[in-house]
Tab-separated table of C-alpha atoms in Angstrom:
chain	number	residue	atom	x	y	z
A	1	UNK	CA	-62.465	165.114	113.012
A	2	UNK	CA	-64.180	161.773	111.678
A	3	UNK	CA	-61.082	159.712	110.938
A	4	UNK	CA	-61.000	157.653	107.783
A	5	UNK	CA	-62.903	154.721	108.195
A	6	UNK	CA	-65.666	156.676	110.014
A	7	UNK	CA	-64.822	155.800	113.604
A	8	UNK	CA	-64.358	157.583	116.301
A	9	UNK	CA	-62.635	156.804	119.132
A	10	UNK	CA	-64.470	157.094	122.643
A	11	UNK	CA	-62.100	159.983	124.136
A	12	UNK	CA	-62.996	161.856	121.368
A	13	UNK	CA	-66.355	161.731	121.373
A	14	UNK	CA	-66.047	162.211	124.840
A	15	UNK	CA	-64.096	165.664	124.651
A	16	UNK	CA	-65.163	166.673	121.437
A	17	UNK	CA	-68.607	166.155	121.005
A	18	UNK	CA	-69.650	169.062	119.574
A	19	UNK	CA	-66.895	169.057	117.117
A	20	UNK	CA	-68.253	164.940	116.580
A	21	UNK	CA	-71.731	166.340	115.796
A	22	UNK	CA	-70.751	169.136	113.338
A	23	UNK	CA	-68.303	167.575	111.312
A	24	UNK	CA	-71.771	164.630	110.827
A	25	UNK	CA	-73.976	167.238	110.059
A	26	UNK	CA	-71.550	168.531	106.952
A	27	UNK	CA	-71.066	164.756	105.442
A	28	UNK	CA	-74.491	163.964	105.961
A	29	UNK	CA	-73.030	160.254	107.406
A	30	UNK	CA	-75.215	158.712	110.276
A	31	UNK	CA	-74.258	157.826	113.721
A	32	UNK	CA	-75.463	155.239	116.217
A	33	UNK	CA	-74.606	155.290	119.665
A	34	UNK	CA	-75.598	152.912	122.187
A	35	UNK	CA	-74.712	151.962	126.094
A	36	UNK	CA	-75.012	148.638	127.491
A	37	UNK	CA	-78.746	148.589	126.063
A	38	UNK	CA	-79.485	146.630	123.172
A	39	UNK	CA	-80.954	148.626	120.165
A	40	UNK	CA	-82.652	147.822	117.153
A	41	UNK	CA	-82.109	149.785	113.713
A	42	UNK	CA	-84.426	149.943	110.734
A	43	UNK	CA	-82.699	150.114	107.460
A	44	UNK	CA	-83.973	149.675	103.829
A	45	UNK	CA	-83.076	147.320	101.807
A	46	UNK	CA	-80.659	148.950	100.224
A	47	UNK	CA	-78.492	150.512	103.308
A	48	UNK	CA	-78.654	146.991	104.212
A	49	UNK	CA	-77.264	146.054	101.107
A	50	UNK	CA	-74.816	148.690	101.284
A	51	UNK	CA	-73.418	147.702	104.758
A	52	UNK	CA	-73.021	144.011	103.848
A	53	UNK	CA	-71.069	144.988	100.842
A	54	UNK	CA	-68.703	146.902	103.826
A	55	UNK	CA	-68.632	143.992	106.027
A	56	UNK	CA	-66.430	140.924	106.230
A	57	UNK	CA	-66.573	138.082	104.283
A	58	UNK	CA	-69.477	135.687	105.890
A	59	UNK	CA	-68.526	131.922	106.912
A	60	UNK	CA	-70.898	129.595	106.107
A	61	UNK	CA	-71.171	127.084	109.143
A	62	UNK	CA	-71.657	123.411	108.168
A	63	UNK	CA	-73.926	121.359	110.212
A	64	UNK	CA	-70.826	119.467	111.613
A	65	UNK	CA	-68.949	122.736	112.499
A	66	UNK	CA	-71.883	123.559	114.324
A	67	UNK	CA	-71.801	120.503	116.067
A	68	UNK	CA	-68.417	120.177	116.944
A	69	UNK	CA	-68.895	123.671	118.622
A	70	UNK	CA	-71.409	122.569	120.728
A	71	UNK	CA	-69.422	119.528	121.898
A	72	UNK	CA	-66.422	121.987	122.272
A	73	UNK	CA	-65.598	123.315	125.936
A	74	UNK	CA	-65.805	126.807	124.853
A	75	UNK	CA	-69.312	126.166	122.882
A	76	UNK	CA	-71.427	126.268	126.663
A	77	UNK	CA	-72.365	129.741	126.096
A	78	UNK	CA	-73.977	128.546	123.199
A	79	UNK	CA	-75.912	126.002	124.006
A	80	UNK	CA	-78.959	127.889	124.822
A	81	UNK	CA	-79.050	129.616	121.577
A	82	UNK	CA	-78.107	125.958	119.767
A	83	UNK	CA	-81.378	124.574	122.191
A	84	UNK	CA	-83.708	127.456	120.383
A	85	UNK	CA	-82.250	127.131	117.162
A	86	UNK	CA	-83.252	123.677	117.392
A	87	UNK	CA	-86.503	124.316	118.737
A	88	UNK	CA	-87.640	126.340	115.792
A	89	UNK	CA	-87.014	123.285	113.665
């Protein structure tokens, strides 16, 4: 049931749940599932490790790139997160 990379899509968890649930239980794999709430998960250090390994590449941000997304008209949604960031300076 679990496709390849681990995903499944949201029509099948809706209609096969159960199926969802069973086929986790067997590989021992964990599952998160959240709606429109915010959640926070505790890992240790080395799941963490293990999932950044899985993840893409990170971009370092330069202080100028930072800037010149703030100046930028799509960088408003930011600005409240680039006014605490500064604050904590």
């Amino acid at each position: 049931m679990l496709i390849e990379n681990n995903f499944v899509s949201i029509s099948d968890l809706r209609d096969k749940t159960s199926q969802v649930i069973k086929d986790l239980s067997k590989s021992g794999k964990k599952i998160l599932l959240s709606q429109n709430k915010p959640i926070g998960i505790f890992l240790s250090i080395e799941e963490y490790n293990a999932m950044q390994k899985l993840s893409f590449e990170k971009e370092k941000a330069s202080l100028d790139d930072i800037k010149a997304y703030k100046n930028s008209s799509h960088g408003l949604d930011g600005v409240e997160a680039f006014s605490f960031l500064n604050s904590l300076k």
